[in-house]
Short mmCIF file of C-alpha atoms in Angstrom, two decimals:
data_model
loop_
_atom_site.label_atom_id
_atom_site.label_comp_id
_atom_site.label_asym_id
_atom_site.label_seq_id
_atom_site.Cartn_x
_atom_site.Cartn_y
_atom_site.Cartn_z
CA MET A 1 -24.79 20.98 -2.66
CA ALA A 2 -24.71 22.10 0.61
CA ASN A 3 -27.89 20.41 2.74
CA SER A 4 -29.20 18.67 -0.05
CA GLU A 5 -30.04 14.94 -0.50
CA TYR A 6 -27.23 14.52 -2.24
CA GLU A 7 -24.97 16.14 0.44
CA TYR A 8 -23.97 12.34 1.49
CA VAL A 9 -21.32 11.84 -1.68
CA LYS A 10 -18.61 14.28 -0.76
CA ARG A 11 -19.33 13.59 3.20
CA GLU A 12 -19.05 10.11 2.63
CA PHE A 13 -16.79 9.52 -0.06
CA GLU A 14 -14.46 12.64 -0.56
CA LEU A 15 -12.01 10.84 1.72
CA ASP A 16 -8.56 12.73 2.42
CA SER A 17 -5.41 11.00 3.55
CA LEU A 18 -3.91 13.19 5.80
CA LEU A 19 0.29 12.68 5.73
CA PRO A 20 1.70 11.92 9.11
CA PRO A 21 2.88 15.11 11.16
CA SER A 22 6.24 15.98 12.00
CA ASN A 23 7.88 14.50 9.22
CA TRP A 24 9.47 15.93 6.02
CA ILE A 25 7.09 15.66 2.82
CA VAL A 26 9.05 15.02 -0.33
CA VAL A 27 7.37 15.29 -3.69
CA ARG A 28 9.27 13.82 -6.68
CA ILE A 29 8.42 14.12 -9.99
CA ASP A 30 9.54 13.18 -13.16
CA GLY A 31 8.54 13.39 -17.05
CA CYS A 32 6.42 10.87 -18.23
CA HIS A 33 7.88 9.32 -20.98
CA PHE A 34 10.80 11.46 -21.48
CA HIS A 35 13.12 9.13 -23.94
CA ARG A 36 10.33 9.97 -26.38
CA PHE A 37 10.09 13.78 -25.78
CA SER A 38 13.45 14.53 -25.88
CA LYS A 39 13.92 12.33 -29.24
CA ILE A 40 11.11 14.40 -30.80
CA HIS A 41 12.34 17.51 -29.55
CA THR A 42 15.80 16.30 -30.18
CA PHE A 43 17.39 17.18 -26.94
CA GLU A 44 21.10 16.60 -27.12
CA LYS A 45 22.71 13.69 -25.46
CA PRO A 46 24.05 12.31 -23.08
CA ASN A 47 23.04 16.03 -21.56
CA ASP A 48 20.72 18.67 -22.78
CA GLU A 49 21.58 22.26 -21.17
CA ARG A 50 18.71 23.96 -22.21
CA ALA A 51 16.57 21.34 -20.89
CA LEU A 52 18.13 20.87 -17.53
CA ARG A 53 17.89 25.26 -17.44
CA LEU A 54 14.24 25.00 -17.88
CA MET A 55 14.00 21.88 -15.00
CA ASN A 56 15.90 24.21 -13.13
CA ALA A 57 13.72 27.59 -13.76
CA CYS A 58 10.53 25.48 -13.18
CA ALA A 59 12.10 24.44 -10.03
CA THR A 60 12.65 28.20 -8.82
CA SER A 61 8.97 28.72 -9.99
CA MET A 62 8.16 26.45 -7.29
CA LEU A 63 9.86 27.80 -4.53
CA GLU A 64 8.74 30.85 -5.49
CA LYS A 65 4.69 30.00 -5.77
CA PHE A 66 5.46 27.43 -2.50
CA PRO A 67 6.93 29.25 0.18
CA ASP A 68 6.75 25.46 2.25
CA ILE A 69 9.26 24.12 -0.03
CA VAL A 70 12.87 24.48 1.34
CA PHE A 71 15.19 22.54 -0.95
CA ALA A 72 14.80 21.01 -4.18
CA TYR A 73 17.06 18.74 -6.04
CA GLY A 74 16.94 17.86 -9.82
CA VAL A 75 18.88 15.40 -12.25
CA SER A 76 17.65 14.91 -15.96
CA ASP A 77 13.64 15.11 -16.14
CA GLU A 78 12.65 14.99 -12.41
CA TYR A 79 12.75 16.84 -9.02
CA SER A 80 12.10 16.52 -5.82
CA PHE A 81 10.66 19.31 -3.32
CA VAL A 82 10.82 19.05 0.02
CA PHE A 83 8.48 20.32 1.97
CA ARG A 84 9.60 22.06 5.72
CA GLU A 85 8.61 19.52 8.37
CA GLU A 86 5.79 21.33 10.14
CA THR A 87 4.19 22.15 7.26
CA GLU A 88 0.52 22.64 7.13
CA PHE A 89 0.41 23.40 3.56
CA TYR A 90 -3.59 21.82 2.66
CA GLN A 91 -3.64 20.78 5.80
CA ARG A 92 -1.13 18.21 4.54
CA ARG A 93 -3.60 16.31 2.58
CA GLU A 94 -1.90 14.12 0.29
CA SER A 95 -3.97 14.33 -3.38
CA LYS A 96 -4.08 18.23 -2.61
CA ILE A 97 -0.26 18.25 -2.44
CA LEU A 98 0.79 16.02 -5.21
CA SER A 99 -1.92 17.26 -7.56
CA LEU A 100 -1.67 21.12 -7.46
CA CYS A 101 2.87 20.49 -7.29
CA VAL A 102 2.69 18.20 -10.64
CA SER A 103 0.08 20.65 -12.34
CA TYR A 104 2.30 24.01 -11.67
CA PHE A 105 5.32 21.75 -12.48
CA THR A 106 3.51 20.84 -15.55
CA SER A 107 2.39 24.61 -16.51
CA VAL A 108 5.66 26.40 -15.50
CA TYR A 109 7.33 23.79 -18.24
CA VAL A 110 5.05 24.77 -20.88
CA MET A 111 4.88 28.47 -20.52
CA LYS A 112 9.10 29.16 -20.08
CA TRP A 113 9.49 26.52 -22.85
CA LYS A 114 10.23 29.35 -25.25
CA ASP A 115 12.58 31.26 -23.09
CA PHE A 116 14.76 28.23 -23.40
CA PHE A 117 13.57 26.94 -27.29
CA PRO A 118 12.95 30.01 -29.20
CA ASN A 119 13.39 28.33 -32.05
CA LYS A 120 11.82 24.84 -31.18
CA GLU A 121 7.84 24.46 -30.90
CA LEU A 122 6.42 22.27 -28.48
CA LYS A 123 5.83 19.36 -31.00
CA GLU A 124 3.78 17.51 -27.86
CA PRO A 125 2.62 18.47 -24.25
CA PRO A 126 5.45 17.28 -21.47
CA TYR A 127 3.67 15.78 -18.87
CA PHE A 128 4.63 14.70 -15.49
CA ASP A 129 3.93 12.14 -12.50
CA GLY A 130 4.99 12.13 -8.94
CA ARG A 131 4.80 10.86 -5.67
CA VAL A 132 4.81 11.93 -1.93
CA VAL A 133 7.21 9.96 0.40
CA CYS A 134 7.70 10.98 4.29
CA TYR A 135 10.62 10.89 5.97
CA PRO A 136 10.60 11.15 9.78
CA ASN A 137 13.98 13.21 10.85
CA LEU A 138 16.63 14.99 9.43
CA LYS A 139 19.23 12.18 8.84
CA THR A 140 16.79 10.55 6.34
CA ILE A 141 15.74 13.65 4.34
CA ARG A 142 19.55 13.99 4.05
CA ASP A 143 20.09 10.50 3.18
CA TYR A 144 17.09 10.29 0.72
CA LEU A 145 19.08 13.95 -0.92
CA ALA A 146 22.54 12.11 -1.25
CA TRP A 147 21.18 8.99 -2.49
CA ARG A 148 19.35 11.33 -5.62
CA GLN A 149 22.70 12.83 -6.56
CA VAL A 150 24.81 9.57 -5.91
CA ASP A 151 21.90 8.11 -8.88
CA CYS A 152 22.63 11.11 -11.08
CA HIS A 153 26.66 10.56 -10.97
CA ILE A 154 26.23 6.57 -11.54
CA ASN A 155 23.45 7.58 -14.59
CA ASN A 156 25.64 10.66 -16.02
CA GLN A 157 29.02 8.62 -15.89
CA TYR A 158 27.05 5.49 -17.79
CA ASN A 159 25.40 8.18 -20.02
CA THR A 160 28.21 9.89 -21.02
CA CYS A 161 30.34 7.09 -22.12
CA PHE A 162 27.21 5.21 -23.64
CA TRP A 163 26.74 8.28 -26.42
CA SER A 164 30.46 8.86 -26.66
CA LEU A 165 30.74 5.30 -28.00
CA VAL A 166 27.58 5.82 -30.43
CA LYS A 167 29.00 9.22 -31.31
CA SER A 168 32.33 7.50 -32.22
CA GLY A 169 30.17 4.79 -34.63
CA LYS A 170 29.20 1.87 -32.29
CA THR A 171 25.47 0.81 -32.22
CA GLU A 172 23.63 1.32 -29.30
CA LYS A 173 23.61 -2.47 -28.70
CA GLU A 174 27.45 -2.67 -28.60
CA ALA A 175 27.92 0.44 -26.38
CA GLN A 176 25.71 -1.47 -24.00
CA GLN A 177 27.51 -4.78 -24.11
CA ALA A 178 31.20 -2.52 -23.99
CA LEU A 179 29.87 -1.07 -20.58
CA LYS A 180 28.05 -4.42 -19.41
CA GLY A 181 29.86 -5.58 -16.20
CA THR A 182 31.94 -2.12 -15.46
CA PHE A 183 33.06 -0.25 -12.64
CA SER A 184 32.97 3.63 -12.16
CA LYS A 185 37.13 3.51 -12.21
CA ASP A 186 36.36 1.71 -15.76
CA LYS A 187 33.94 3.98 -17.00
CA ASN A 188 36.83 7.10 -16.24
CA GLU A 189 39.59 5.48 -17.34
CA LEU A 190 37.60 4.68 -21.22
CA LEU A 191 36.59 8.21 -21.20
CA SER A 192 40.06 9.17 -20.73
CA GLN A 193 41.82 6.50 -23.06
CA GLN A 194 39.09 6.58 -25.98
CA PHE A 195 37.59 9.88 -25.65
CA GLN A 196 40.18 12.27 -24.20
CA ILE A 197 37.79 13.38 -21.56
CA ASN A 198 38.17 13.92 -17.95
CA TYR A 199 35.14 12.84 -15.92
CA ASP A 200 35.85 15.19 -13.64
CA ASP A 201 35.56 18.35 -15.98
CA GLU A 202 32.13 17.92 -17.42
CA PRO A 203 30.24 20.59 -16.07
CA ALA A 204 29.14 20.11 -13.12
CA ILE A 205 25.45 20.41 -13.60
CA PHE A 206 25.75 16.92 -15.63
CA ARG A 207 27.55 15.47 -12.89
CA LYS A 208 26.15 16.85 -9.46
CA GLY A 209 22.72 17.76 -10.47
CA SER A 210 20.86 20.99 -9.29
CA CYS A 211 20.13 22.52 -5.73
CA VAL A 212 17.65 25.06 -5.67
CA TYR A 213 17.17 26.74 -2.42
CA ARG A 214 16.59 30.63 -0.60
CA ASP A 215 20.62 30.93 0.44
CA LYS A 216 21.63 34.25 2.73
CA VAL A 217 22.29 36.88 0.66
CA GLU A 218 23.65 40.29 2.02
CA THR A 219 21.89 43.40 -0.09
CA MET A 220 22.52 47.21 0.07
CA VAL A 221 18.91 48.72 1.28
CA LYS A 222 20.50 52.10 1.30
CA THR A 223 23.08 54.43 2.68
CA ASP A 224 23.46 56.21 5.82
CA ARG A 225 24.56 60.06 5.99
CA CYS A 226 27.72 59.62 5.50
CA GLY A 227 27.48 57.74 2.55
CA ASN A 228 28.12 54.14 4.02
CA PRO A 229 26.20 51.38 2.52
CA ILE A 230 23.59 49.70 5.43
CA LYS A 231 23.10 45.91 4.23
CA ARG A 232 20.77 43.46 5.36
CA THR A 233 20.48 40.00 4.52
CA ARG A 234 17.74 38.24 3.08
CA LEU A 235 17.22 35.15 1.64
CA VAL A 236 17.20 34.67 -2.08
CA ILE A 237 16.43 31.71 -4.02
CA THR A 238 19.59 30.06 -5.74
CA ASN A 239 20.50 27.57 -7.68
CA ALA A 240 23.57 25.59 -7.32
CA ASN A 241 25.24 22.67 -8.91
CA VAL A 242 27.33 21.46 -5.21
CA ASP A 243 27.96 18.31 -3.61
CA ILE A 244 24.98 17.60 -0.96
CA ILE A 245 26.24 13.93 -0.19
CA GLY A 246 29.22 15.34 2.78
CA PRO A 247 28.63 17.51 5.49
CA GLU A 248 30.52 20.48 4.34
CA PHE A 249 27.17 22.15 2.56
CA TRP A 250 25.07 21.54 5.01
CA GLU A 251 27.24 22.78 7.61
CA ASN A 252 27.29 25.90 6.08
CA HIS A 253 23.66 26.62 5.38
CA PRO A 254 21.82 24.71 8.76
CA TYR A 255 18.78 27.00 7.81
CA ILE A 256 17.56 24.95 4.88
CA LEU A 257 17.16 22.12 6.52
CA ARG A 258 16.27 22.72 10.19
CA GLU A 259 14.21 20.53 12.43
CA GLU A 260 11.31 22.44 14.03
CA LYS A 261 10.58 22.91 17.96
CA CYS A 262 8.61 19.85 19.17
CA ARG A 263 5.45 21.35 20.53
CA TYR A 264 3.24 19.50 23.05
CA GLU A 265 0.01 19.94 20.81
CA ASN A 266 1.39 18.55 17.97
CA VAL A 267 1.44 15.01 19.87
CA LYS A 268 -2.73 14.87 19.04
CA LYS A 269 -1.89 14.96 15.26
CA PHE A 270 -0.06 11.36 15.35
CA ASP A 271 -3.37 9.79 16.42
CA ILE A 272 -4.62 9.49 12.52
CA ASN A 273 -7.80 7.24 12.40
CA HIS A 274 -8.07 5.43 8.77
CA ARG A 275 -11.91 5.43 8.10
CA LEU A 276 -12.94 2.77 5.83
CA PRO A 277 -15.28 3.70 2.45
CA PRO A 278 -18.38 4.24 3.09
CA CYS A 279 -20.84 1.88 1.37
CA ASN A 280 -18.60 -0.91 1.55
CA TRP A 281 -19.19 -4.38 2.14
CA THR A 282 -16.26 -4.40 4.92
CA VAL A 283 -14.68 -8.69 5.42
CA VAL A 284 -12.58 -9.19 8.65
CA ARG A 285 -10.59 -12.51 7.78
CA ILE A 286 -9.10 -13.69 11.06
CA ASP A 287 -6.17 -16.99 10.80
CA ILE A 288 -4.89 -18.69 13.68
CA CYS A 289 -0.85 -18.03 13.60
CA LYS A 290 1.81 -20.93 13.32
CA PHE A 291 -1.57 -23.45 13.04
CA GLU A 292 0.78 -26.31 12.31
CA GLN A 293 2.41 -26.12 15.22
CA PHE A 294 -0.19 -25.27 17.20
CA SER A 295 -2.39 -28.25 15.92
CA LEU A 296 0.69 -30.60 16.56
CA ILE A 297 1.23 -29.90 20.15
CA HIS A 298 -2.42 -29.67 20.73
CA SER A 299 -2.74 -33.11 18.73
CA PHE A 300 -5.14 -32.61 16.32
CA ASP A 301 -6.55 -35.30 14.24
CA LYS A 302 -5.40 -35.54 10.48
CA PRO A 303 -6.41 -34.66 7.76
CA ASN A 304 -8.89 -32.62 9.86
CA ASP A 305 -10.06 -32.67 13.78
CA GLU A 306 -13.64 -32.16 13.94
CA ALA A 307 -13.94 -30.92 17.35
CA ALA A 308 -11.54 -28.09 16.73
CA LEU A 309 -13.62 -27.08 13.13
CA ARG A 310 -16.77 -27.10 15.59
CA LEU A 311 -14.89 -24.60 18.03
CA MET A 312 -14.01 -22.46 15.53
CA ASN A 313 -18.11 -22.66 14.39
CA ALA A 314 -18.74 -21.89 18.22
CA SER A 315 -16.24 -19.05 18.42
CA ALA A 316 -18.13 -17.66 15.10
CA SER A 317 -21.41 -17.76 16.40
CA LEU A 318 -20.26 -15.94 19.94
CA MET A 319 -18.90 -13.41 17.03
CA MET A 320 -22.95 -12.62 15.25
CA GLU A 321 -24.28 -12.61 18.71
CA SER A 322 -21.83 -9.37 20.17
CA PHE A 323 -21.67 -7.99 16.47
CA PRO A 324 -25.10 -7.58 14.95
CA ASP A 325 -23.53 -5.67 12.08
CA ILE A 326 -21.68 -8.98 11.26
CA VAL A 327 -23.78 -10.20 8.51
CA PHE A 328 -22.42 -13.33 7.62
CA GLY A 329 -19.44 -15.44 8.19
CA TYR A 330 -17.55 -18.52 6.36
CA GLY A 331 -14.88 -20.92 7.67
CA PHE A 332 -12.56 -23.52 7.36
CA SER A 333 -9.25 -25.15 9.32
CA ASN A 334 -7.74 -22.47 10.91
CA GLU A 335 -9.99 -19.65 9.35
CA TYR A 336 -12.59 -17.65 9.60
CA SER A 337 -14.15 -14.54 7.60
CA PHE A 338 -16.79 -12.35 8.91
CA VAL A 339 -18.97 -10.52 6.85
CA PHE A 340 -20.28 -6.81 8.56
CA GLN A 341 -23.23 -5.32 6.64
CA ASP A 342 -22.29 -2.71 4.21
CA LYS A 343 -23.76 0.61 5.72
CA THR A 344 -22.24 -0.79 8.98
CA GLU A 345 -20.70 2.63 11.58
CA LEU A 346 -19.53 -0.05 13.80
CA TYR A 347 -16.77 2.47 15.69
CA GLN A 348 -17.59 4.98 13.13
CA ARG A 349 -15.74 2.12 10.62
CA GLN A 350 -12.23 2.75 11.91
CA GLU A 351 -10.05 0.13 10.46
CA SER A 352 -8.06 -0.20 13.30
CA LEU A 353 -10.81 -0.87 16.33
CA ILE A 354 -12.80 -3.13 14.00
CA LEU A 355 -9.95 -5.21 13.08
CA SER A 356 -8.35 -5.06 17.07
CA SER A 357 -12.08 -5.66 18.45
CA CYS A 358 -12.72 -8.58 16.18
CA THR A 359 -9.41 -10.45 17.08
CA SER A 360 -9.53 -9.93 20.60
CA ARG A 361 -13.42 -10.81 20.78
CA PHE A 362 -12.56 -13.75 18.34
CA THR A 363 -9.41 -14.62 20.56
CA LEU A 364 -11.60 -14.74 24.05
CA PHE A 365 -14.19 -16.91 22.80
CA TYR A 366 -11.95 -19.51 21.65
CA MET A 367 -9.99 -19.72 25.17
CA MET A 368 -13.92 -19.66 26.74
CA LYS A 369 -14.93 -22.28 24.48
CA TRP A 370 -11.74 -24.57 24.63
CA LYS A 371 -13.04 -27.09 27.33
CA ASP A 372 -16.59 -27.71 26.03
CA PHE A 373 -14.88 -29.26 23.13
CA PHE A 374 -11.52 -30.75 24.19
CA PRO A 375 -12.62 -31.24 27.69
CA ASN A 376 -9.73 -33.70 28.21
CA LYS A 377 -7.04 -31.21 26.81
CA ASP A 378 -5.77 -28.60 28.36
CA LEU A 379 -3.94 -25.45 26.12
CA VAL A 380 -0.47 -25.78 26.32
CA GLU A 381 0.03 -22.51 24.80
CA PRO A 382 -1.89 -19.65 23.99
CA PRO A 383 -3.70 -19.36 21.24
CA HIS A 384 -3.09 -15.77 19.16
CA PHE A 385 -4.75 -15.14 15.93
CA GLU A 386 -3.92 -12.91 13.36
CA ALA A 387 -6.30 -10.54 10.80
CA GLU A 388 -6.82 -8.52 7.69
CA LEU A 389 -9.95 -6.06 6.56
CA LEU A 390 -10.90 -6.49 3.34
CA CYS A 391 -13.47 -3.65 1.81
CA TYR A 392 -16.03 -5.14 -1.64
CA PRO A 393 -17.88 -2.75 -3.25
CA LYS A 394 -20.50 -4.75 -4.87
CA GLN A 395 -22.15 -7.73 -3.55
CA LYS A 396 -20.97 -9.61 -6.38
CA ILE A 397 -17.60 -9.29 -5.82
CA LEU A 398 -18.20 -9.81 -1.62
CA CYS A 399 -19.74 -13.33 -2.81
CA ASP A 400 -16.71 -13.95 -5.14
CA TYR A 401 -14.55 -13.61 -2.71
CA LEU A 402 -16.29 -15.82 -0.11
CA SER A 403 -16.49 -18.31 -3.31
CA SER A 404 -12.73 -18.31 -3.26
CA ARG A 405 -12.71 -19.44 0.15
CA GLN A 406 -14.63 -22.02 -0.47
CA ALA A 407 -12.78 -23.35 -3.52
CA GLU A 408 -9.44 -22.96 -1.38
CA CYS A 409 -11.18 -24.87 1.44
CA HIS A 410 -11.56 -27.84 -1.43
CA THR A 411 -8.49 -27.74 -3.02
CA THR A 412 -6.70 -27.64 0.10
CA ASN A 413 -8.59 -30.47 2.01
CA GLN A 414 -8.55 -32.62 -0.89
CA TYR A 415 -4.54 -32.34 -0.98
CA SER A 416 -4.53 -32.67 2.46
CA THR A 417 -6.66 -35.76 3.03
CA CYS A 418 -4.49 -37.20 0.08
CA PHE A 419 -1.41 -36.78 2.22
CA TRP A 420 -2.19 -38.04 5.33
CA MET A 421 -4.08 -40.98 3.81
CA LEU A 422 -0.48 -41.60 2.20
CA VAL A 423 1.89 -40.96 5.62
CA LYS A 424 -0.88 -43.08 7.41
CA SER A 425 -0.28 -45.97 4.89
CA GLY A 426 3.65 -45.52 5.35
CA LYS A 427 4.67 -43.12 3.38
CA SER A 428 6.94 -40.75 4.77
CA GLU A 429 6.15 -37.34 4.32
CA ASN A 430 8.27 -36.23 1.55
CA GLU A 431 7.05 -39.27 -0.63
CA ALA A 432 3.38 -38.33 0.20
CA ARG A 433 4.78 -34.99 -1.24
CA GLU A 434 6.48 -35.79 -4.31
CA ILE A 435 3.70 -39.05 -5.28
CA LEU A 436 0.53 -35.84 -5.17
CA LYS A 437 3.28 -33.35 -7.21
CA GLY A 438 1.40 -31.42 -10.08
CA THR A 439 -1.38 -33.77 -9.41
CA LEU A 440 -5.23 -32.92 -10.53
CA SER A 441 -8.46 -32.73 -8.77
CA LYS A 442 -9.53 -36.04 -10.67
CA ASP A 443 -6.08 -37.64 -10.07
CA LYS A 444 -6.72 -37.32 -6.18
CA ASN A 445 -10.11 -38.23 -6.33
CA GLU A 446 -8.96 -41.44 -8.15
CA LEU A 447 -6.07 -42.01 -5.78
CA LEU A 448 -8.38 -41.76 -2.70
CA PHE A 449 -10.52 -44.57 -4.67
CA GLN A 450 -8.39 -47.08 -5.81
CA GLN A 451 -5.48 -47.25 -2.88
CA PHE A 452 -8.28 -46.19 -0.07
CA HIS A 453 -11.36 -47.36 -1.39
CA LEU A 454 -12.32 -44.00 0.00
CA ASN A 455 -15.37 -41.94 -2.26
CA TYR A 456 -14.24 -38.14 -1.31
CA ASN A 457 -17.79 -37.03 -1.85
CA ASN A 458 -18.78 -38.68 0.96
CA GLU A 459 -16.15 -37.18 3.39
CA PRO A 460 -18.23 -34.74 5.70
CA ALA A 461 -19.73 -31.53 4.24
CA VAL A 462 -17.62 -29.80 7.06
CA PHE A 463 -14.52 -30.88 5.93
CA ARG A 464 -15.02 -30.13 2.14
CA LYS A 465 -17.40 -27.08 2.08
CA GLY A 466 -16.20 -25.61 5.04
CA SER A 467 -18.90 -23.88 7.37
CA CYS A 468 -21.25 -20.90 6.73
CA THR A 469 -22.69 -19.25 9.66
CA TYR A 470 -25.57 -16.54 9.46
CA ARG A 471 -29.17 -15.65 11.01
CA GLN A 472 -31.96 -17.58 9.98
CA LYS A 473 -35.68 -17.08 10.44
CA VAL A 474 -37.07 -19.47 13.50
CA GLU A 475 -40.88 -19.40 14.26
CA GLU A 476 -41.30 -21.01 17.62
CA SER A 477 -45.03 -21.42 19.79
CA ALA A 478 -46.05 -19.14 22.67
CA ASP A 479 -48.65 -19.27 25.53
CA ALA A 480 -51.03 -16.09 25.47
CA GLU A 481 -53.48 -15.37 28.59
CA GLY A 482 -56.79 -15.74 27.54
CA ARG A 483 -56.03 -16.79 23.56
CA GLU A 484 -54.35 -20.05 21.54
CA ASN A 485 -51.06 -20.53 21.20
CA THR A 486 -49.91 -18.39 18.93
CA THR A 487 -46.55 -17.89 17.13
CA ARG A 488 -43.54 -15.49 17.46
CA GLU A 489 -40.56 -15.06 15.19
CA ARG A 490 -36.82 -14.91 15.93
CA TRP A 491 -33.72 -14.86 14.10
CA ASP A 492 -31.14 -17.52 15.30
CA VAL A 493 -27.48 -18.08 14.83
CA ILE A 494 -26.71 -21.50 12.44
CA VAL A 495 -24.18 -23.34 11.27
CA ALA A 496 -24.52 -24.88 7.54
CA HIS A 497 -22.35 -26.69 5.30
CA ALA A 498 -23.70 -25.83 1.94
CA ASP A 499 -22.10 -24.81 -1.46
CA MET A 500 -22.28 -20.73 -1.88
CA GLY A 501 -22.90 -20.73 -5.45
CA THR A 502 -25.67 -18.99 -7.09
CA GLU A 503 -28.61 -21.01 -5.60
CA PHE A 504 -27.84 -20.61 -2.13
CA TRP A 505 -28.04 -16.62 -2.38
CA ARG A 506 -31.38 -17.07 -4.08
CA LYS A 507 -32.71 -19.10 -0.97
CA HIS A 508 -31.45 -16.70 1.09
CA PRO A 509 -31.54 -13.11 -0.21
CA TYR A 510 -32.10 -11.78 3.53
CA ILE A 511 -28.38 -12.48 4.30
CA LEU A 512 -26.76 -9.88 2.79
CA ARG A 513 -29.96 -7.03 2.24
CA LYS A 514 -29.07 -3.90 2.61
CA LEU A 515 -31.43 -3.60 5.70
CA ASP A 516 -30.67 -3.89 9.19
CA LEU A 517 -31.20 -7.57 9.39
CA LEU A 518 -32.22 -7.00 13.23
CA GLY A 519 -34.15 -3.54 12.95
#
């Protein structure tokens, strides 16, 4: 595909998520629908030792295949593989690491099946899912492994009791009921008293799970002239069923999870820039934080302060002048959504730069314009905004998003209008909430009309519909020397209060067109 007109599909859409550097990577693999799989293949309950040894054999093959795996821990149908802290396996690309591990594990499981079940055919294919998790230091990776071993103990102790009860004649529901609310000591007593089983004598592979790692082993490589053995220490892949919760194992094997020495050149790797997917409409939605408190401190009118709304619109207009790639804005109350054209390359589509720049710029404009709309009010406390970034692959979905915000504007404003009319009429805020509880839109309209002689549909459109900010073509006269007046075009940012239904977009097809408006 190199140098072809279609190469963009790889360059622009194949985005790799890189795992953060200097973190331990864990790939945890789980059998999918293994309850069904074990039933079909008549695995022994509560544990089938052959099935567990098959899992261990697969884990051993994983360590043989991938040298960057330094430790593995497995129980039942799950296995966790720990990659060394500084691994550069597939450049730490998450999708590559995860898919390769799950695929190879599955393949080995099928190939080795006959080694452990020579008299059983595979009646349906086994398959696994997996996840990748990163842990920042040695303590957390050891805590993760301890958590999995604790989980092994809890599940195995329960299952041992459960299947002992079922094999003794109880139904599965009766066994579940008998174990409901029991603690570890209760289960130990049940096994001892009813079945003469000392849980601590159960095989360690069941109670502790399995650890697979490279152990230091002395092996004889040759003999000297006198016939004395010459030994060398080698790393040999080992399977053990040991306690990894306490410190003893790790103190005896410090080389397994050794932390890498920090190198200054690695620092740059932490500066990971998340880029937005190409050819998606990008929306930055900005909200004033703690708006109720902010509006109370600055004595905004209730339910709507028109000056505050016009201040938001003025700030939005300046945003469109500042960022030509913003093609549309929609706002109401304390929020504004800004739509960037789908092919914007602002900041090379780096999420953090787009988000932070927009939030900072909007805050600046809001503060700069404050005195224009509140000449007799000082800013008592600095306004601050939060923002989120959204991506929509299709224009219709983007329009649906904007319609959802306008629907939210209507719902919120209609409720607030009723609420504050009731409060101003003498009701307490709790009484007003109780009156409006469970009411529908038509109920609120009737309440406003009957109690306050107010037709909601006659309220200012800026309150009911919110504000749309966009560029509109304007013609103006221009004097030209030696000829009659001519007209020229320019694009002005305007604010309108309109329904954003199909008719609006039909009348303004240029707003969301895929060409640069100002080109």
